[in-house]
mmCIF file of C-alpha atoms in Angstrom:
data_model
loop_
_atom_site.group_PDB
_atom_site.id
_atom_site.type_symbol
_atom_site.label_atom_id
_atom_site.label_comp_id
_atom_site.label_asym_id
_atom_site.label_seq_id
_atom_site.Cartn_x
_atom_site.Cartn_y
_atom_site.Cartn_z
ATOM 1 C CA MET G 6 0.000 0.000 0.000
ATOM 2 C CA LYS G 7 1.343 3.419 -0.951
ATOM 3 C CA LYS G 8 -0.335 6.828 -0.814
ATOM 4 C CA LEU G 9 1.025 9.204 -3.454
ATOM 5 C CA LEU G 10 -0.455 12.552 -4.512
ATOM 6 C CA ASN G 11 -3.771 11.694 -2.794
ATOM 7 C CA THR G 12 -3.916 8.387 -4.665
ATOM 8 C CA LEU G 13 -3.883 5.053 -2.831
ATOM 9 C CA PHE G 14 -1.854 2.378 -4.646
ATOM 10 C CA VAL G 15 -2.625 -1.189 -3.545
ATOM 11 C CA THR G 16 0.265 -3.169 -5.005
ATOM 12 C CA GLN G 17 -0.367 -6.560 -3.381
ATOM 13 C CA PRO G 18 -2.484 -8.650 -5.785
ATOM 14 C CA ASP G 19 -4.510 -10.523 -3.145
ATOM 15 C CA ILE G 20 -6.023 -7.565 -1.264
ATOM 16 C CA TYR G 21 -9.785 -7.043 -1.068
ATOM 17 C CA LEU G 22 -11.039 -3.486 -0.584
ATOM 18 C CA SER G 23 -14.100 -2.836 1.566
ATOM 19 C CA LEU G 24 -15.929 0.074 3.161
ATOM 20 C CA ASP G 25 -16.208 0.793 6.872
ATOM 21 C CA GLY G 26 -17.877 4.100 7.599
ATOM 22 C CA ASP G 27 -15.868 6.729 5.740
ATOM 23 C CA ASN G 28 -12.784 4.523 5.471
ATOM 24 C CA VAL G 29 -11.389 2.057 2.965
ATOM 25 C CA VAL G 30 -10.279 -1.172 4.626
ATOM 26 C CA LEU G 31 -7.675 -3.507 3.127
ATOM 27 C CA LEU G 32 -8.344 -7.184 3.780
ATOM 28 C CA LYS G 33 -6.288 -10.283 3.059
ATOM 29 C CA GLU G 34 -8.113 -13.546 3.739
ATOM 30 C CA ASN G 35 -10.386 -11.677 6.189
ATOM 31 C CA GLU G 36 -7.378 -10.245 8.039
ATOM 32 C CA LYS G 37 -7.398 -6.446 8.265
ATOM 33 C CA LEU G 38 -4.077 -5.087 6.952
ATOM 34 C CA GLY G 39 -4.840 -1.397 6.770
ATOM 35 C CA ARG G 40 -7.435 1.333 7.052
ATOM 36 C CA LEU G 41 -7.414 4.788 5.469
ATOM 37 C CA PRO G 42 -9.878 7.715 5.549
ATOM 38 C CA LEU G 43 -11.485 8.258 2.151
ATOM 39 C CA HIS G 44 -12.055 11.994 2.490
ATOM 40 C CA ASN G 45 -8.381 12.694 1.658
ATOM 41 C CA LEU G 46 -8.291 10.480 -1.441
ATOM 42 C CA GLU G 47 -8.827 11.364 -5.099
ATOM 43 C CA ALA G 48 -8.295 7.860 -6.483
ATOM 44 C CA ILE G 49 -7.561 4.225 -5.634
ATOM 45 C CA VAL G 50 -5.442 2.008 -7.893
ATOM 46 C CA SER G 51 -5.524 -1.743 -7.262
ATOM 47 C CA PHE G 52 -3.089 -4.206 -8.841
ATOM 48 C CA GLY G 53 -4.762 -7.605 -8.722
ATOM 49 C CA TYR G 54 -7.943 -9.600 -9.210
ATOM 50 C CA THR G 55 -9.454 -9.796 -5.717
ATOM 51 C CA GLY G 56 -11.604 -6.705 -6.166
ATOM 52 C CA ALA G 57 -13.640 -4.265 -4.099
ATOM 53 C CA SER G 58 -17.018 -4.296 -2.393
ATOM 54 C CA PRO G 59 -20.059 -2.766 -4.167
ATOM 55 C CA ALA G 60 -20.526 -0.536 -1.117
ATOM 56 C CA LEU G 61 -17.037 0.918 -1.516
ATOM 57 C CA MET G 62 -17.467 1.422 -5.268
ATOM 58 C CA GLY G 63 -20.806 3.174 -4.705
ATOM 59 C CA TYR G 64 -19.382 5.400 -1.968
ATOM 60 C CA CYS G 65 -16.408 6.383 -4.133
ATOM 61 C CA ALA G 66 -18.545 6.963 -7.238
ATOM 62 C CA GLU G 67 -20.788 9.383 -5.342
ATOM 63 C CA ARG G 68 -17.762 11.361 -4.163
ATOM 64 C CA SER G 69 -15.800 11.377 -7.451
ATOM 65 C CA ILE G 70 -13.100 9.023 -6.109
ATOM 66 C CA SER G 71 -12.114 6.793 -9.011
ATOM 67 C CA ILE G 72 -11.141 3.142 -8.517
ATOM 68 C CA ALA G 73 -8.896 1.635 -11.193
ATOM 69 C CA PHE G 74 -8.269 -2.092 -11.508
ATOM 70 C CA LEU G 75 -5.116 -3.445 -13.138
ATOM 71 C CA THR G 76 -3.551 -6.881 -13.379
ATOM 72 C CA LYS G 77 -0.628 -7.588 -11.073
ATOM 73 C CA SER G 78 1.675 -6.954 -14.056
ATOM 74 C CA GLY G 79 0.125 -3.501 -14.593
ATOM 75 C CA ARG G 80 -2.216 -4.059 -17.551
ATOM 76 C CA PHE G 81 -5.237 -1.764 -17.342
ATOM 77 C CA LEU G 82 -8.544 -3.619 -16.811
ATOM 78 C CA ALA G 83 -11.257 -1.148 -15.843
ATOM 79 C CA ARG G 84 -11.978 2.077 -14.037
ATOM 80 C CA VAL G 85 -14.996 2.807 -11.852
ATOM 81 C CA VAL G 86 -16.116 6.443 -11.804
ATOM 82 C CA GLY G 87 -19.301 8.257 -10.919
ATOM 83 C CA GLU G 88 -20.986 11.006 -12.880
ATOM 84 C CA SER G 89 -18.737 12.788 -15.356
ATOM 85 C CA ARG G 90 -17.446 15.826 -13.539
ATOM 86 C CA GLY G 91 -13.732 16.402 -13.136
ATOM 87 C CA ASN G 92 -12.549 13.853 -15.676
ATOM 88 C CA VAL G 93 -14.589 15.209 -18.562
ATOM 89 C CA ILE G 94 -13.068 18.651 -17.918
ATOM 90 C CA LEU G 95 -9.600 17.093 -17.730
ATOM 91 C CA ARG G 96 -10.026 15.308 -21.060
ATOM 92 C CA LYS G 97 -11.555 18.364 -22.740
ATOM 93 C CA THR G 98 -8.461 20.311 -21.662
ATOM 94 C CA GLN G 99 -6.239 17.555 -23.055
ATOM 95 C CA TYR G 100 -8.075 17.562 -26.399
ATOM 96 C CA ARG G 101 -7.991 21.355 -26.630
ATOM 97 C CA ILE G 102 -4.255 21.538 -26.013
ATOM 98 C CA SER G 103 -3.574 18.700 -28.470
ATOM 99 C CA GLU G 104 -5.140 20.856 -31.213
ATOM 100 C CA ASN G 105 -2.968 23.867 -30.328
ATOM 101 C CA GLU G 106 0.652 23.492 -31.479
ATOM 102 C CA GLU G 107 2.025 26.268 -29.275
ATOM 103 C CA GLU G 108 0.509 24.820 -26.097
ATOM 104 C CA SER G 109 1.382 21.262 -27.130
ATOM 105 C CA THR G 110 5.006 22.282 -27.661
ATOM 106 C CA LYS G 111 5.255 23.678 -24.122
ATOM 107 C CA ILE G 112 4.360 20.267 -22.709
ATOM 108 C CA ALA G 113 6.194 18.152 -25.288
ATOM 109 C CA ARG G 114 9.489 19.955 -24.779
ATOM 110 C CA ASN G 115 9.449 18.976 -21.097
ATOM 111 C CA PHE G 116 9.094 15.329 -22.120
ATOM 112 C CA ILE G 117 12.158 15.726 -24.343
ATOM 113 C CA VAL G 118 14.091 17.697 -21.726
ATOM 114 C CA GLY G 119 13.590 14.710 -19.431
ATOM 115 C CA LYS G 120 14.694 12.260 -22.116
ATOM 116 C CA ILE G 121 17.889 14.107 -23.053
ATOM 117 C CA TYR G 122 18.779 14.937 -19.438
ATOM 118 C CA ASN G 123 18.443 11.272 -18.438
ATOM 119 C CA ASN G 124 20.392 10.002 -21.449
ATOM 120 C CA LYS G 125 23.155 12.495 -20.654
ATOM 121 C CA TRP G 126 23.227 11.152 -17.075
ATOM 122 C CA ILE G 127 23.512 7.575 -18.397
ATOM 123 C CA LEU G 128 26.524 8.470 -20.541
ATOM 124 C CA GLU G 129 28.258 10.339 -17.741
ATOM 125 C CA ARG G 130 27.731 7.471 -15.315
ATOM 126 C CA ILE G 131 29.060 4.873 -17.778
ATOM 127 C CA ALA G 132 32.137 7.013 -18.489
ATOM 128 C CA ARG G 133 32.794 7.441 -14.776
ATOM 129 C CA GLU G 134 32.251 3.826 -13.722
ATOM 130 C CA HIS G 135 33.848 2.095 -16.738
ATOM 131 C CA SER G 136 36.560 4.537 -17.758
ATOM 132 C CA LEU G 137 38.927 1.719 -18.818
ATOM 133 C CA ARG G 138 36.381 0.029 -21.089
ATOM 134 C CA VAL G 139 34.813 2.915 -23.028
ATOM 135 C CA ASP G 140 36.115 5.909 -24.963
ATOM 136 C CA VAL G 141 35.763 8.488 -22.190
ATOM 137 C CA GLU G 142 36.596 11.450 -24.421
ATOM 138 C CA GLN G 143 33.898 10.444 -26.888
ATOM 139 C CA PHE G 144 31.373 10.061 -24.075
ATOM 140 C CA LYS G 145 32.285 13.491 -22.703
ATOM 141 C CA ALA G 146 31.971 15.068 -26.143
ATOM 142 C CA VAL G 147 28.491 13.632 -26.695
ATOM 143 C CA SER G 148 27.449 14.633 -23.175
ATOM 144 C CA LYS G 149 28.581 18.196 -23.898
ATOM 145 C CA PHE G 150 26.648 18.189 -27.189
ATOM 146 C CA LEU G 151 23.517 16.967 -25.383
ATOM 147 C CA SER G 152 23.865 19.914 -22.995
ATOM 148 C CA VAL G 153 23.796 22.264 -25.993
ATOM 149 C CA ILE G 154 20.718 20.504 -27.397
ATOM 150 C CA LEU G 155 19.005 20.764 -24.004
ATOM 151 C CA GLN G 156 19.228 24.539 -24.174
ATOM 152 C CA GLU G 157 17.801 24.537 -27.701
ATOM 153 C CA VAL G 158 14.946 22.255 -26.630
ATOM 154 C CA ARG G 159 14.062 24.510 -23.699
ATOM 155 C CA ASN G 160 13.665 27.402 -26.130
ATOM 156 C CA CYS G 161 11.733 25.487 -28.808
ATOM 157 C CA ASP G 162 8.427 27.050 -29.807
ATOM 158 C CA ASN G 163 7.248 24.559 -32.460
ATOM 159 C CA LEU G 164 6.970 20.789 -32.754
ATOM 160 C CA GLU G 165 8.984 20.468 -35.974
ATOM 161 C CA SER G 166 12.080 21.999 -34.391
ATOM 162 C CA LEU G 167 11.540 19.980 -31.237
ATOM 163 C CA ARG G 168 11.405 16.720 -33.200
ATOM 164 C CA GLY G 169 14.557 17.757 -35.062
ATOM 165 C CA TRP G 170 16.550 18.388 -31.882
ATOM 166 C CA GLU G 171 15.221 15.194 -30.309
ATOM 167 C CA GLY G 172 16.369 13.287 -33.384
ATOM 168 C CA GLN G 173 19.859 14.779 -33.180
ATOM 169 C CA ALA G 174 20.120 13.867 -29.516
ATOM 170 C CA ALA G 175 18.961 10.292 -30.200
ATOM 171 C CA ILE G 176 21.455 9.804 -33.045
ATOM 172 C CA ASN G 177 24.400 10.876 -30.882
ATOM 173 C CA TYR G 178 23.252 8.857 -27.863
ATOM 174 C CA ASN G 179 22.739 5.737 -30.005
ATOM 175 C CA LYS G 180 26.265 6.058 -31.440
ATOM 176 C CA LEU G 181 27.581 5.159 -27.975
ATOM 177 C CA PHE G 182 25.075 2.444 -27.129
ATOM 178 C CA ASP G 183 27.285 -0.366 -28.423
ATOM 179 C CA GLN G 184 30.104 0.703 -26.094
ATOM 180 C CA MET G 185 27.714 0.427 -23.141
ATOM 181 C CA ILE G 186 27.395 -3.293 -23.876
ATOM 182 C CA LEU G 187 30.286 -4.527 -21.753
ATOM 183 C CA GLN G 188 29.758 -8.307 -21.888
ATOM 184 C CA GLN G 189 28.910 -10.957 -24.505
ATOM 185 C CA LYS G 190 30.096 -8.762 -27.378
ATOM 186 C CA ASP G 191 30.083 -11.711 -29.790
ATOM 187 C CA SER G 192 26.318 -12.096 -29.412
ATOM 188 C CA PHE G 193 25.115 -8.612 -28.486
ATOM 189 C CA THR G 194 26.050 -5.629 -30.628
ATOM 190 C CA PHE G 195 24.198 -2.455 -31.560
ATOM 191 C CA GLN G 196 24.760 -0.795 -34.927
ATOM 192 C CA GLY G 197 21.573 1.258 -34.929
ATOM 193 C CA ARG G 198 17.894 1.026 -34.115
ATOM 194 C CA SER G 199 15.817 -1.428 -36.177
ATOM 195 C CA ARG G 200 12.169 -1.669 -35.202
ATOM 196 C CA ARG G 201 9.810 -3.486 -37.531
ATOM 197 C CA PRO G 202 11.256 -6.037 -37.489
ATOM 198 C CA PRO G 203 14.217 -5.978 -35.067
ATOM 199 C CA LYS G 204 17.312 -7.247 -36.865
ATOM 200 C CA ASP G 205 19.501 -8.299 -33.934
ATOM 201 C CA ASN G 206 19.344 -9.513 -30.345
ATOM 202 C CA VAL G 207 19.723 -6.062 -28.794
ATOM 203 C CA ASN G 208 16.967 -4.510 -30.894
ATOM 204 C CA ALA G 209 14.669 -7.438 -30.102
ATOM 205 C CA MET G 210 15.148 -6.725 -26.392
ATOM 206 C CA LEU G 211 14.737 -2.964 -26.796
ATOM 207 C CA SER G 212 11.523 -3.367 -28.779
ATOM 208 C CA PHE G 213 10.068 -5.668 -26.141
ATOM 209 C CA ALA G 214 11.103 -3.343 -23.299
ATOM 210 C CA TYR G 215 9.572 -0.318 -25.048
ATOM 211 C CA THR G 216 6.343 -2.248 -25.611
ATOM 212 C CA LEU G 217 6.137 -3.159 -21.922
ATOM 213 C CA LEU G 218 6.904 0.423 -20.894
ATOM 214 C CA ALA G 219 4.284 1.807 -23.290
ATOM 215 C CA ASN G 220 1.688 -0.551 -21.824
ATOM 216 C CA ASP G 221 2.577 0.541 -18.283
ATOM 217 C CA VAL G 222 2.387 4.231 -19.216
ATOM 218 C CA SER G 223 -0.931 3.740 -21.053
ATOM 219 C CA ALA G 224 -2.396 2.072 -17.979
ATOM 220 C CA ALA G 225 -1.143 4.929 -15.792
ATOM 221 C CA LEU G 226 -2.726 7.568 -18.050
ATOM 222 C CA GLU G 227 -6.076 5.779 -18.185
ATOM 223 C CA THR G 228 -5.953 5.363 -14.415
ATOM 224 C CA VAL G 229 -5.737 9.114 -13.785
ATOM 225 C CA GLY G 230 -8.470 9.879 -16.327
ATOM 226 C CA LEU G 231 -6.421 10.943 -19.360
ATOM 227 C CA ASP G 232 -6.838 9.637 -22.911
ATOM 228 C CA ALA G 233 -3.708 7.635 -23.744
ATOM 229 C CA TYR G 234 -4.444 7.945 -27.476
ATOM 230 C CA VAL G 235 -4.365 11.761 -27.785
ATOM 231 C CA GLY G 236 -0.842 13.133 -27.528
ATOM 232 C CA PHE G 237 0.969 16.437 -27.751
ATOM 233 C CA MET G 238 4.119 15.456 -29.677
ATOM 234 C CA HIS G 239 3.275 12.153 -31.368
ATOM 235 C CA GLN G 240 0.542 12.625 -33.940
ATOM 236 C CA ASP G 241 -2.797 10.887 -33.531
ATOM 237 C CA ARG G 242 -3.161 7.668 -35.486
ATOM 238 C CA PRO G 243 -5.789 4.924 -35.177
ATOM 239 C CA GLY G 244 -4.653 2.387 -32.607
ATOM 240 C CA ARG G 245 -1.588 4.346 -31.466
ATOM 241 C CA ALA G 246 -1.370 5.444 -27.834
ATOM 242 C CA SER G 247 0.205 8.800 -28.716
ATOM 243 C CA LEU G 248 0.168 10.321 -25.222
ATOM 244 C CA ALA G 249 1.735 7.152 -23.801
ATOM 245 C CA LEU G 250 4.530 7.471 -26.387
ATOM 246 C CA ASP G 251 4.935 11.128 -25.361
ATOM 247 C CA LEU G 252 5.140 10.447 -21.645
ATOM 248 C CA MET G 253 7.446 7.442 -21.949
ATOM 249 C CA GLU G 254 10.120 9.460 -23.800
ATOM 250 C CA GLU G 255 11.739 10.609 -20.565
ATOM 251 C CA LEU G 256 11.751 7.000 -19.279
ATOM 252 C CA ARG G 257 13.095 5.196 -22.358
ATOM 253 C CA GLY G 258 16.772 5.496 -21.503
ATOM 254 C CA ILE G 259 16.719 5.593 -17.736
ATOM 255 C CA TYR G 260 14.167 2.779 -17.415
ATOM 256 C CA ALA G 261 14.121 0.558 -20.518
ATOM 257 C CA ASP G 262 17.625 0.989 -22.003
ATOM 258 C CA ARG G 263 19.388 0.513 -18.676
ATOM 259 C CA PHE G 264 17.222 -2.528 -17.982
ATOM 260 C CA VAL G 265 18.234 -4.152 -21.292
ATOM 261 C CA LEU G 266 21.893 -3.314 -20.756
ATOM 262 C CA SER G 267 21.807 -4.819 -17.264
ATOM 263 C CA LEU G 268 20.369 -8.101 -18.561
ATOM 264 C CA ILE G 269 23.175 -8.344 -21.123
ATOM 265 C CA ASN G 270 26.025 -7.169 -18.901
ATOM 266 C CA ARG G 271 24.965 -9.441 -16.036
ATOM 267 C CA ARG G 272 24.674 -12.350 -18.496
ATOM 268 C CA GLU G 273 21.066 -12.947 -17.497
ATOM 269 C CA MET G 274 20.116 -13.025 -21.198
ATOM 270 C CA THR G 275 22.285 -15.077 -23.554
ATOM 271 C CA ALA G 276 22.396 -15.777 -27.275
ATOM 272 C CA ASP G 277 20.466 -19.022 -26.748
ATOM 273 C CA GLY G 278 17.348 -16.958 -26.065
ATOM 274 C CA PHE G 279 17.012 -15.660 -29.653
ATOM 275 C CA TYR G 280 16.273 -17.002 -33.127
ATOM 276 C CA LYS G 281 16.115 -15.488 -36.605
ATOM 277 C CA LYS G 282 13.187 -15.861 -39.004
ATOM 278 C CA GLU G 283 13.438 -16.150 -42.789
ATOM 279 C CA ASN G 284 12.653 -12.434 -43.240
ATOM 280 C CA GLY G 285 15.602 -11.477 -41.001
ATOM 281 C CA ALA G 286 13.542 -10.642 -37.929
ATOM 282 C CA VAL G 287 15.159 -11.639 -34.629
ATOM 283 C CA LEU G 288 12.781 -12.808 -31.914
ATOM 284 C CA MET G 289 13.085 -14.065 -28.355
ATOM 285 C CA THR G 290 12.246 -17.647 -27.519
ATOM 286 C CA ASP G 291 9.320 -18.298 -25.178
ATOM 287 C CA GLU G 292 11.736 -19.149 -22.369
ATOM 288 C CA ALA G 293 13.749 -15.955 -22.878
ATOM 289 C CA ARG G 294 10.574 -13.877 -22.990
ATOM 290 C CA GLN G 295 9.442 -15.346 -19.669
ATOM 291 C CA LEU G 296 12.860 -14.622 -18.145
ATOM 292 C CA PHE G 297 12.642 -11.064 -19.477
ATOM 293 C CA LEU G 298 9.159 -10.565 -18.015
ATOM 294 C CA ARG G 299 10.187 -11.909 -14.594
ATOM 295 C CA ALA G 300 13.170 -9.545 -14.531
ATOM 296 C CA TRP G 301 10.925 -6.653 -15.638
ATOM 297 C CA GLN G 302 8.507 -7.280 -12.778
ATOM 298 C CA LYS G 303 11.416 -7.530 -10.339
ATOM 299 C CA LYS G 304 12.775 -4.205 -11.647
ATOM 300 C CA LYS G 305 9.397 -2.575 -11.047
ATOM 301 C CA GLN G 306 9.617 -3.499 -7.345
ATOM 302 C CA GLU G 307 12.962 -1.737 -6.792
ATOM 303 C CA LYS G 308 12.659 1.333 -4.574
ATOM 304 C CA ILE G 309 13.837 4.796 -5.586
ATOM 305 C CA THR G 310 13.319 8.339 -4.353
ATOM 306 C CA HIS G 311 11.275 10.308 -6.854
ATOM 307 C CA PRO G 312 13.419 13.322 -7.859
ATOM 308 C CA TYR G 313 10.511 15.797 -7.913
ATOM 309 C CA LEU G 314 8.218 14.486 -5.179
ATOM 310 C CA GLY G 315 11.009 13.468 -2.823
ATOM 311 C CA GLU G 316 9.047 10.349 -1.854
ATOM 312 C CA LYS G 317 10.260 6.767 -1.846
ATOM 313 C CA ILE G 318 8.350 4.716 -4.419
ATOM 314 C CA SER G 319 8.969 1.672 -6.604
ATOM 315 C CA TRP G 320 10.112 1.988 -10.221
ATOM 316 C CA GLY G 321 6.779 0.483 -11.225
ATOM 317 C CA LEU G 322 4.924 3.490 -9.815
ATOM 318 C CA VAL G 323 7.013 6.071 -11.685
ATOM 319 C CA PRO G 324 4.659 6.102 -14.729
ATOM 320 C CA TYR G 325 1.725 6.673 -12.351
ATOM 321 C CA ALA G 326 3.515 9.495 -10.554
ATOM 322 C CA GLN G 327 4.251 11.201 -13.889
ATOM 323 C CA ALA G 328 0.690 10.670 -15.130
ATOM 324 C CA LEU G 329 -0.640 12.221 -11.924
ATOM 325 C CA LEU G 330 1.693 15.203 -12.313
ATOM 326 C CA LEU G 331 0.600 15.660 -15.921
ATOM 327 C CA ALA G 332 -3.073 15.564 -14.896
ATOM 328 C CA ARG G 333 -2.386 18.116 -12.172
ATOM 329 C CA PHE G 334 -0.719 20.425 -14.655
ATOM 330 C CA LEU G 335 -3.656 20.146 -17.064
ATOM 331 C CA ARG G 336 -6.035 20.941 -14.203
ATOM 332 C CA GLY G 337 -4.044 24.084 -13.435
ATOM 333 C CA ASP G 338 -2.605 22.867 -10.111
ATOM 334 C CA LEU G 339 1.003 23.124 -11.387
ATOM 335 C CA ASP G 340 2.649 25.884 -13.421
ATOM 336 C CA GLU G 341 4.270 23.357 -15.760
ATOM 337 C CA TYR G 342 4.668 19.607 -16.127
ATOM 338 C CA PRO G 343 7.737 18.417 -14.162
ATOM 339 C CA PRO G 344 9.616 15.736 -16.129
ATOM 340 C CA PHE G 345 11.319 12.818 -14.406
ATOM 341 C CA LEU G 346 14.926 14.009 -14.088
ATOM 342 C CA TRP G 347 16.973 11.167 -12.654
ATOM 343 C CA LYS G 348 19.912 11.983 -10.395
#
């Protein structure tokens, strides 16, 4: 159980939620594990299948306290809300901004500031911790160039320029990705990003990690009442969760890339876990995919201190924290959206 920004996160999958007076009670096999007043809550997010009592759902619906249900792995299932009040205003604000390039750019550039800042931190940390195994001067040069791009991004006033600077930052960061692979160099190399389909073992892992991250971010956005399919930087397309792709930009490197690198460098994933199809696509075996998923869930349980909120949370709750902050900005509670800047 974790209370964050007036949202109660129930992360144990076997907890049943019930109502007692004006309080939510957390039960496990009829044993009372916790009790929290509802008048301070804006939302409840439950990871698991056990569920909640009709009395609690009715109480929360009447008082505009949403209850979101997700699987234990974080896939969004459903959301219980009452009459459309706050959320319809929130979504109307989201839709309005998405149609205004100037306002969209103000939000989108903070996503990209977070992405470039975090990628710069990754490079600096690798250069510091593995100075004998990487080209330190090259890493420093790219880090310095990313600092220049950061200033340009902060001053961007249109999406075309923003996408251009983001592309330049990504190209220079990716040039060093192969050097960050410190083990199993015969089986894991990176010569550039290949997506549909992935052409090598590293790209197969990156694509899978980005898919998992996008699903987690989509669930977080739906949980707080935002439309995951209407973005500010990524253009709307049928079936594409554009806002999820926007919000996950700042987490790609610090969350997904580092996760993939750790699996390779710790030798948790090996060449035996991949195979190539006739069209050149490289895929993971079922066994490797299960290993990857178990490691992903373990990663989500690791505790960190959120750099903006100053609270200790798990990595798995970071997308929810950022979605909540974005919703608060759109409601006018924050002057600007604070990106996740890892330290």
